Amino acid sequence: MASEFKKKMFWRAIVAEFLAMSLFIFISIGSALGYNFPVVGNKTATATQDNVKVSLAFGIAIATMAQSVGHISGAHLNPAVTLGLLLSCQISLLKAFMYIVAQCLGAVVATAILSGVTSSLPNNSLGLNALADGINSGQGLGIEIIATFQLVLCVLATTDRRRNDLSGSAPLAIGLSVALGHLLAIDYTGCGINPARSLGSALVARNFTNHWIFWVGPMLGGASAALIYDFILAPRSSDLTDRMKVVGHIHPECDFLAELKRNENECLRDAEDHGNETAGCRKTWDRLLCWPNAEVGETLTLPCPQVLFHFLKEPGLVRRNCTVNGWSDPYPSYHIACPVNDEIPVEEVSISEPIPFRNMLTLVI
């Protein structure tokens, strides 16, 4: 855990969360404050809020930020999402804590700036979450739990690397899930589903009435989504003891040899189940990637292995040709297409001292 704290990539991810959260909050809450004043009895009334417009603004803003910084930090942008991924053993405890701090700071900074920009707006609530008339705290809590549950469930499902049936854009799917949550919850609670977003408005507006609901609800929703997805809907092949190592480790991919072995088993098992469905090159595993069936003369292009994601200096592509003699060697080579950072160690249980990741990678490829 201490070694993670010293890595440049770790701090890049923290900065990315802060920056993306700031932009997300400014854009999304700004859309809810607009200067749309209806005229009632020849007098200008207070600003009106279009729920569909606001929901789309929140959803599109999340999708945009996720696409922009997802490759740097994973673009959690929500403490409930971070908690869900922590319970899913996909990030370390230190990273989860720092992400939540960055998200809260980003939300407060963006809301403070927005307060200055919209200072002339009457009855400016700064997007403060509050219970609607007739809604008690228990009902509001339930709405927040359900709306956040579907969001975190969507995040876990659309970013599950074990799936081979995914198509389209994960950021877009997550953005639509955020919009869906707002369409449900705006009229009841103002739609929190994001404790950091709720904290920014409450702190700048100095109004913490029922604020606990917008922390407890989303956190319960995110935690329950992670537990249900991981242990009921899509249980993982690795046991809980192995997965818990991630919580105190520098990256979920650090135990990459075990991850590669799981990927290899899945690839070979799938190849056996389907047999040789082509007269060309059969589905195969080359120690880092699973190459699907291809016809003679066909060139396949795959991104660098996900298992190396956090270690890459920059993402690249690897190609292989299907020839009459079988698969060609990958080109460019993995060392060229997927350059990794030398300073990142891999700490194996049987090794007392960390060894350079590049050296460990060389043993594999």
GROMACS .gro file of C-alpha atoms in nm:
model
  365
    1MET     CA    1   0.000   0.000   0.000
    2ALA     CA    2   0.284   0.240   0.084
    3SER     CA    3   0.450   0.169  -0.251
    4GLU     CA    4   0.132   0.268  -0.433
    5PHE     CA    5   0.136   0.606  -0.260
    6LYS     CA    6   0.472   0.686  -0.424
    7LYS     CA    7   0.370   0.614  -0.783
    8LYS     CA    8   0.310   0.888  -1.038
    9MET     CA    9   0.024   0.693  -1.191
   10PHE     CA   10  -0.151   0.686  -0.854
   11TRP     CA   11  -0.144   1.065  -0.825
   12ARG     CA   12  -0.241   1.112  -1.189
   13ALA     CA   13  -0.551   0.909  -1.114
   14ILE     CA   14  -0.631   1.122  -0.808
   15VAL     CA   15  -0.594   1.444  -1.008
   16ALA     CA   16  -0.809   1.298  -1.286
   17GLU     CA   17  -1.086   1.219  -1.036
   18PHE     CA   18  -1.070   1.572  -0.893
   19LEU     CA   19  -1.072   1.744  -1.232
   20ALA     CA   20  -1.342   1.526  -1.385
   21MET     CA   21  -1.559   1.559  -1.075
   22SER     CA   22  -1.525   1.938  -1.082
   23LEU     CA   23  -1.631   1.956  -1.447
   24PHE     CA   24  -1.913   1.708  -1.395
   25ILE     CA   25  -2.059   1.902  -1.100
   26PHE     CA   26  -2.029   2.242  -1.267
   27ILE     CA   27  -2.199   2.124  -1.587
   28SER     CA   28  -2.469   1.907  -1.432
   29ILE     CA   29  -2.578   2.127  -1.143
   30GLY     CA   30  -2.541   2.434  -1.362
   31SER     CA   31  -2.799   2.283  -1.596
   32ALA     CA   32  -3.044   2.255  -1.306
   33LEU     CA   33  -3.013   2.620  -1.205
   34GLY     CA   34  -3.077   2.786  -1.543
   35TYR     CA   35  -3.239   3.123  -1.590
   36ASN     CA   36  -3.572   3.006  -1.728
   37PHE     CA   37  -3.820   3.243  -1.562
   38PRO     CA   38  -4.189   3.192  -1.648
   39VAL     CA   39  -4.421   3.493  -1.646
   40VAL     CA   40  -4.718   3.459  -1.412
   41GLY     CA   41  -4.968   3.744  -1.387
   42ASN     CA   42  -4.732   3.987  -1.558
   43LYS     CA   43  -4.470   3.906  -1.296
   44THR     CA   44  -4.156   3.701  -1.333
   45ALA     CA   45  -4.174   3.389  -1.120
   46THR     CA   46  -3.885   3.179  -0.993
   47ALA     CA   47  -3.680   2.962  -1.225
   48THR     CA   48  -3.835   2.638  -1.346
   49GLN     CA   49  -3.656   2.307  -1.375
   50ASP     CA   50  -3.700   2.068  -1.665
   51ASN     CA   51  -3.644   1.723  -1.516
   52VAL     CA   52  -3.566   1.562  -1.850
   53LYS     CA   53  -3.308   1.828  -1.935
   54VAL     CA   54  -3.142   1.796  -1.596
   55SER     CA   55  -3.140   1.416  -1.610
   56LEU     CA   56  -2.980   1.419  -1.954
   57ALA     CA   57  -2.725   1.678  -1.842
   58PHE     CA   58  -2.616   1.460  -1.550
   59GLY     CA   59  -2.606   1.148  -1.767
   60ILE     CA   60  -2.422   1.303  -2.061
   61ALA     CA   61  -2.175   1.478  -1.829
   62ILE     CA   62  -2.090   1.147  -1.660
   63ALA     CA   63  -2.054   0.970  -1.995
   64THR     CA   64  -1.827   1.245  -2.126
   65MET     CA   65  -1.603   1.250  -1.820
   66ALA     CA   66  -1.588   0.869  -1.811
   67GLN     CA   67  -1.475   0.864  -2.173
   68SER     CA   68  -1.221   1.139  -2.102
   69VAL     CA   69  -1.046   1.008  -1.791
   70GLY     CA   70  -1.159   0.646  -1.770
   71HIS     CA   71  -0.821   0.525  -1.894
   72ILE     CA   72  -0.645   0.725  -1.623
   73SER     CA   73  -0.849   0.671  -1.308
   74GLY     CA   74  -1.141   0.452  -1.406
   75ALA     CA   75  -1.364   0.760  -1.375
   76HIS     CA   76  -1.554   0.662  -1.061
   77LEU     CA   77  -1.676   1.019  -0.994
   78ASN     CA   78  -1.895   0.890  -0.712
   79PRO     CA   79  -1.807   0.759  -0.364
   80ALA     CA   80  -2.081   0.497  -0.397
   81VAL     CA   81  -1.919   0.361  -0.713
   82THR     CA   82  -1.578   0.364  -0.545
   83LEU     CA   83  -1.719   0.173  -0.247
   84GLY     CA   84  -1.878  -0.080  -0.480
   85LEU     CA   85  -1.548  -0.141  -0.659
   86LEU     CA   86  -1.366  -0.166  -0.326
   87LEU     CA   87  -1.609  -0.432  -0.203
   88SER     CA   88  -1.569  -0.603  -0.539
   89CYS     CA   89  -1.194  -0.615  -0.463
   90GLN     CA   90  -1.103  -0.419  -0.775
   91ILE     CA   91  -0.918  -0.131  -0.607
   92SER     CA   92  -0.704  -0.091  -0.298
   93LEU     CA   93  -0.828   0.061   0.027
   94LEU     CA   94  -0.582   0.350  -0.005
   95LYS     CA   95  -0.693   0.434  -0.357
   96ALA     CA   96  -1.060   0.416  -0.257
   97PHE     CA   97  -1.001   0.660   0.029
   98MET     CA   98  -0.806   0.905  -0.186
   99TYR     CA   99  -1.061   0.884  -0.465
  100ILE     CA  100  -1.343   0.976  -0.226
  101VAL     CA  101  -1.142   1.268  -0.090
  102ALA     CA  102  -1.070   1.392  -0.445
  103GLN     CA  103  -1.435   1.353  -0.545
  104CYS     CA  104  -1.558   1.551  -0.245
  105LEU     CA  105  -1.302   1.827  -0.299
  106GLY     CA  106  -1.391   1.847  -0.667
  107ALA     CA  107  -1.761   1.875  -0.587
  108VAL     CA  108  -1.707   2.149  -0.328
  109VAL     CA  109  -1.478   2.351  -0.554
  110ALA     CA  110  -1.714   2.327  -0.852
  111THR     CA  111  -2.019   2.420  -0.644
  112ALA     CA  112  -1.836   2.718  -0.495
  113ILE     CA  113  -1.744   2.842  -0.843
  114LEU     CA  114  -2.100   2.786  -0.960
  115SER     CA  115  -2.226   2.984  -0.661
  116GLY     CA  116  -2.024   3.282  -0.777
  117VAL     CA  117  -2.134   3.247  -1.138
  118THR     CA  118  -2.504   3.226  -1.046
  119SER     CA  119  -2.500   3.469  -0.752
  120SER     CA  120  -2.775   3.686  -0.906
  121LEU     CA  121  -3.015   3.393  -0.939
  122PRO     CA  122  -3.298   3.427  -0.683
  123ASN     CA  123  -3.368   3.134  -0.449
  124ASN     CA  124  -3.047   2.970  -0.562
  125SER     CA  125  -3.031   2.629  -0.393
  126LEU     CA  126  -2.713   2.522  -0.577
  127GLY     CA  127  -2.873   2.187  -0.650
  128LEU     CA  128  -2.925   2.109  -0.282
  129ASN     CA  129  -3.080   1.768  -0.228
  130ALA     CA  130  -3.395   1.780  -0.017
  131LEU     CA  131  -3.699   1.565   0.049
  132ALA     CA  132  -4.011   1.665  -0.140
  133ASP     CA  133  -4.328   1.752   0.049
  134GLY     CA  134  -4.496   1.436   0.170
  135ILE     CA  135  -4.178   1.226   0.150
  136ASN     CA  136  -4.040   1.110   0.485
  137SER     CA  137  -3.679   1.020   0.556
  138GLY     CA  138  -3.740   0.645   0.523
  139GLN     CA  139  -3.899   0.686   0.181
  140GLY     CA  140  -3.623   0.917   0.067
  141LEU     CA  141  -3.362   0.672   0.188
  142GLY     CA  142  -3.530   0.391  -0.006
  143ILE     CA  143  -3.537   0.596  -0.326
  144GLU     CA  144  -3.167   0.677  -0.293
  145ILE     CA  145  -3.077   0.313  -0.228
  146ILE     CA  146  -3.268   0.186  -0.533
  147ALA     CA  147  -3.147   0.458  -0.771
  148THR     CA  148  -2.784   0.405  -0.667
  149PHE     CA  149  -2.818   0.027  -0.674
  150GLN     CA  150  -2.907   0.026  -1.044
  151LEU     CA  151  -2.620   0.265  -1.121
  152VAL     CA  152  -2.349   0.063  -0.947
  153LEU     CA  153  -2.491  -0.260  -1.088
  154CYS     CA  154  -2.460  -0.108  -1.436
  155VAL     CA  155  -2.100   0.000  -1.367
  156LEU     CA  156  -1.999  -0.347  -1.250
  157ALA     CA  157  -2.172  -0.524  -1.537
  158THR     CA  158  -2.051  -0.300  -1.819
  159THR     CA  159  -1.689  -0.302  -1.698
  160ASP     CA  160  -1.673  -0.676  -1.624
  161ARG     CA  161  -1.369  -0.800  -1.819
  162ARG     CA  162  -1.495  -1.158  -1.808
  163ARG     CA  163  -1.776  -1.077  -2.049
  164ASN     CA  164  -1.734  -1.131  -2.422
  165ASP     CA  165  -2.085  -1.024  -2.516
  166LEU     CA  166  -2.036  -0.653  -2.457
  167SER     CA  167  -2.078  -0.413  -2.746
  168GLY     CA  168  -2.119  -0.040  -2.761
  169SER     CA  169  -1.987   0.213  -2.512
  170ALA     CA  170  -1.960   0.145  -2.139
  171PRO     CA  171  -1.943   0.521  -2.056
  172LEU     CA  172  -2.263   0.577  -2.254
  173ALA     CA  173  -2.440   0.293  -2.073
  174ILE     CA  174  -2.331   0.431  -1.737
  175GLY     CA  175  -2.438   0.781  -1.839
  176LEU     CA  176  -2.782   0.650  -1.931
  177SER     CA  177  -2.800   0.477  -1.594
  178VAL     CA  178  -2.727   0.808  -1.421
  179ALA     CA  179  -2.997   0.978  -1.628
  180LEU     CA  180  -3.240   0.699  -1.541
  181GLY     CA  181  -3.170   0.743  -1.171
  182HIS     CA  182  -3.243   1.114  -1.198
  183LEU     CA  183  -3.566   1.059  -1.387
  184LEU     CA  184  -3.674   0.838  -1.098
  185ALA     CA  185  -3.552   1.035  -0.799
  186ILE     CA  186  -3.557   1.407  -0.883
  187ASP     CA  187  -3.919   1.458  -0.778
  188TYR     CA  188  -3.864   1.278  -0.447
  189THR     CA  189  -3.517   1.370  -0.322
  190GLY     CA  190  -3.366   1.591  -0.590
  191CYS     CA  191  -3.168   1.275  -0.677
  192GLY     CA  192  -2.849   1.241  -0.482
  193ILE     CA  193  -2.709   0.896  -0.575
  194ASN     CA  194  -2.369   1.060  -0.532
  195PRO     CA  195  -2.261   1.161  -0.179
  196ALA     CA  196  -1.985   1.391  -0.305
  197ARG     CA  197  -2.227   1.582  -0.528
  198SER     CA  198  -2.469   1.618  -0.232
  199LEU     CA  199  -2.188   1.731   0.000
  200GLY     CA  200  -2.078   2.008  -0.236
  201SER     CA  201  -2.423   2.166  -0.248
  202ALA     CA  202  -2.486   2.123   0.126
  203LEU     CA  203  -2.151   2.269   0.228
  204VAL     CA  204  -2.161   2.574   0.001
  205ALA     CA  205  -2.532   2.638   0.074
  206ARG     CA  206  -2.470   2.570   0.446
  207ASN     CA  207  -2.776   2.350   0.470
  208PHE     CA  208  -2.734   1.996   0.603
  209THR     CA  209  -3.100   1.912   0.662
  210ASN     CA  210  -3.146   1.537   0.609
  211HIS     CA  211  -2.799   1.529   0.457
  212TRP     CA  212  -2.730   1.189   0.612
  213ILE     CA  213  -2.980   1.033   0.371
  214PHE     CA  214  -2.761   1.126   0.075
  215TRP     CA  215  -2.463   0.945   0.222
  216VAL     CA  216  -2.626   0.642   0.380
  217GLY     CA  217  -2.863   0.572   0.088
  218PRO     CA  218  -2.609   0.575  -0.197
  219MET     CA  219  -2.346   0.390   0.007
  220LEU     CA  220  -2.593   0.115   0.097
  221GLY     CA  221  -2.708   0.097  -0.264
  222GLY     CA  222  -2.355   0.075  -0.399
  223ALA     CA  223  -2.244  -0.182  -0.143
  224SER     CA  224  -2.546  -0.406  -0.196
  225ALA     CA  225  -2.504  -0.389  -0.576
  226ALA     CA  226  -2.141  -0.502  -0.548
  227LEU     CA  227  -2.218  -0.789  -0.313
  228ILE     CA  228  -2.516  -0.914  -0.513
  229TYR     CA  229  -2.333  -0.891  -0.846
  230ASP     CA  230  -2.014  -1.056  -0.720
  231PHE     CA  231  -2.163  -1.333  -0.510
  232ILE     CA  232  -2.503  -1.406  -0.670
  233LEU     CA  233  -2.538  -1.275  -1.026
  234ALA     CA  234  -2.183  -1.325  -1.156
  235PRO     CA  235  -1.962  -1.503  -0.900
  236ARG     CA  236  -1.592  -1.486  -0.976
  237SER     CA  237  -1.376  -1.795  -1.015
  238SER     CA  238  -1.114  -1.672  -0.767
  239ASP     CA  239  -1.198  -1.725  -0.401
  240LEU     CA  240  -1.254  -1.445  -0.155
  241THR     CA  241  -0.914  -1.485   0.010
  242ASP     CA  242  -0.731  -1.425  -0.319
  243ARG     CA  243  -0.949  -1.131  -0.410
  244MET     CA  244  -0.909  -0.966  -0.071
  245LYS     CA  245  -0.534  -0.936  -0.141
  246VAL     CA  246  -0.625  -0.655  -0.379
  247VAL     CA  247  -0.757  -0.434  -0.099
  248GLY     CA  248  -0.407  -0.388   0.042
  249HIS     CA  249  -0.223  -0.430  -0.287
  250ILE     CA  250  -0.105  -0.165  -0.529
  251HIS     CA  251  -0.337  -0.268  -0.813
  252PRO     CA  252  -0.589  -0.543  -0.883
  253GLU     CA  253  -0.370  -0.642  -1.176
  254CYS     CA  254  -0.061  -0.688  -0.960
  255ASP     CA  255  -0.131  -1.058  -0.919
  256PHE     CA  256  -0.125  -1.065  -1.296
  257LEU     CA  257   0.007  -1.418  -1.333
  258ALA     CA  258  -0.304  -1.558  -1.167
  259GLU     CA  259  -0.519  -1.329  -1.380
  260LEU     CA  260  -0.347  -1.442  -1.697
  261LYS     CA  261  -0.398  -1.804  -1.599
  262ARG     CA  262  -0.770  -1.746  -1.551
  263ASN     CA  263  -0.791  -1.572  -1.888
  264GLU     CA  264  -0.605  -1.859  -2.053
  265ASN     CA  265  -0.838  -2.118  -1.903
  266GLU     CA  266  -1.146  -1.928  -2.019
  267CYS     CA  267  -1.004  -1.889  -2.371
  268LEU     CA  268  -0.907  -2.254  -2.409
  269ARG     CA  269  -1.232  -2.376  -2.257
  270ASP     CA  270  -1.432  -2.163  -2.499
  271ALA     CA  271  -1.218  -2.288  -2.791
  272GLU     CA  272  -1.291  -2.648  -2.691
  273ASP     CA  273  -1.663  -2.585  -2.653
  274HIS     CA  274  -1.697  -2.437  -3.000
  275GLY     CA  275  -1.443  -2.653  -3.180
  276ASN     CA  276  -1.271  -2.535  -3.496
  277GLU     CA  277  -1.542  -2.321  -3.654
  278THR     CA  278  -1.320  -2.193  -3.933
  279ALA     CA  279  -1.102  -2.337  -4.207
  280GLY     CA  280  -0.844  -2.072  -4.124
  281CYS     CA  281  -0.686  -2.003  -3.786
  282ARG     CA  282  -0.840  -2.145  -3.473
  283LYS     CA  283  -0.906  -1.951  -3.156
  284THR     CA  284  -0.584  -1.953  -2.956
  285TRP     CA  285  -0.408  -1.816  -2.649
  286ASP     CA  286  -0.062  -1.664  -2.691
  287ARG     CA  287   0.024  -1.611  -2.323
  288LEU     CA  288  -0.125  -1.261  -2.309
  289LEU     CA  289  -0.428  -1.240  -2.539
  290CYS     CA  290  -0.704  -1.467  -2.662
  291TRP     CA  291  -0.723  -1.449  -3.042
  292PRO     CA  292  -1.060  -1.551  -3.192
  293ASN     CA  293  -1.116  -1.760  -3.505
  294ALA     CA  294  -1.002  -1.595  -3.828
  295GLU     CA  295  -1.007  -1.674  -4.199
  296VAL     CA  296  -0.691  -1.707  -4.408
  297GLY     CA  297  -0.578  -1.362  -4.518
  298GLU     CA  298  -0.755  -1.189  -4.230
  299THR     CA  299  -0.568  -0.954  -3.996
  300LEU     CA  300  -0.695  -0.917  -3.640
  301THR     CA  301  -0.618  -0.621  -3.416
  302LEU     CA  302  -0.655  -0.634  -3.038
  303PRO     CA  303  -0.577  -0.378  -2.766
  304CYS     CA  304  -0.306  -0.447  -2.512
  305PRO     CA  305  -0.417  -0.692  -2.242
  306GLN     CA  306  -0.644  -0.545  -1.977
  307VAL     CA  307  -0.430  -0.712  -1.714
  308LEU     CA  308  -0.157  -0.459  -1.799
  309PHE     CA  309  -0.391  -0.160  -1.801
  310HIS     CA  310  -0.256   0.021  -1.495
  311PHE     CA  311   0.106  -0.043  -1.591
  312LEU     CA  312   0.104   0.086  -1.948
  313LYS     CA  313   0.288   0.403  -2.036
  314GLU     CA  314   0.036   0.439  -2.317
  315PRO     CA  315  -0.219   0.192  -2.459
  316GLY     CA  316  -0.136   0.025  -2.788
  317LEU     CA  317  -0.261  -0.228  -3.041
  318VAL     CA  318  -0.127  -0.570  -3.138
  319ARG     CA  319  -0.194  -0.741  -3.472
  320ARG     CA  320  -0.169  -1.096  -3.603
  321ASN     CA  321  -0.220  -1.229  -3.954
  322CYS     CA  322  -0.399  -1.554  -4.030
  323THR     CA  323  -0.195  -1.731  -4.298
  324VAL     CA  324  -0.218  -2.071  -4.466
  325ASN     CA  325   0.047  -2.184  -4.218
  326GLY     CA  326  -0.144  -2.055  -3.915
  327TRP     CA  327  -0.110  -1.746  -3.702
  328SER     CA  328   0.180  -1.508  -3.757
  329ASP     CA  329   0.378  -1.369  -3.466
  330PRO     CA  330   0.222  -1.062  -3.300
  331TYR     CA  331   0.333  -0.732  -3.449
  332PRO     CA  332   0.448  -0.502  -3.323
  333SER     CA  333   0.576  -0.714  -3.036
  334TYR     CA  334   0.410  -0.680  -2.698
  335HIS     CA  335   0.719  -0.505  -2.561
  336ILE     CA  336   0.680  -0.235  -2.827
  337ALA     CA  337   0.301  -0.214  -2.849
  338CYS     CA  338   0.243  -0.234  -2.474
  339PRO     CA  339   0.533  -0.054  -2.302
  340VAL     CA  340   0.512  -0.078  -1.924
  341ASN     CA  341   0.658   0.127  -1.643
  342ASP     CA  342   0.976  -0.026  -1.505
  343GLU     CA  343   0.925   0.101  -1.154
  344ILE     CA  344   0.604  -0.090  -1.084
  345PRO     CA  345   0.675  -0.401  -0.876
  346VAL     CA  346   0.491  -0.730  -0.861
  347GLU     CA  347   0.480  -0.869  -0.511
  348GLU     CA  348   0.428  -1.245  -0.514
  349VAL     CA  349   0.361  -1.435  -0.194
  350SER     CA  350   0.672  -1.647  -0.243
  351ILE     CA  351   0.898  -1.350  -0.316
  352SER     CA  352   1.028  -1.147  -0.023
  353GLU     CA  353   1.145  -0.852  -0.232
  354PRO     CA  354   0.950  -0.688  -0.516
  355ILE     CA  355   1.101  -0.736  -0.860
  356PRO     CA  356   1.068  -0.504  -1.161
  357PHE     CA  357   0.744  -0.557  -1.345
  358ARG     CA  358   0.920  -0.555  -1.683
  359ASN     CA  359   1.134  -0.848  -1.571
  360MET     CA  360   0.827  -1.043  -1.462
  361LEU     CA  361   0.654  -0.959  -1.791
  362THR     CA  362   0.956  -1.092  -1.981
  363LEU     CA  363   0.910  -1.427  -1.813
  364VAL     CA  364   0.559  -1.443  -1.956
  365ILE     CA  365   0.618  -1.328  -2.313
   0.00000   0.00000   0.00000
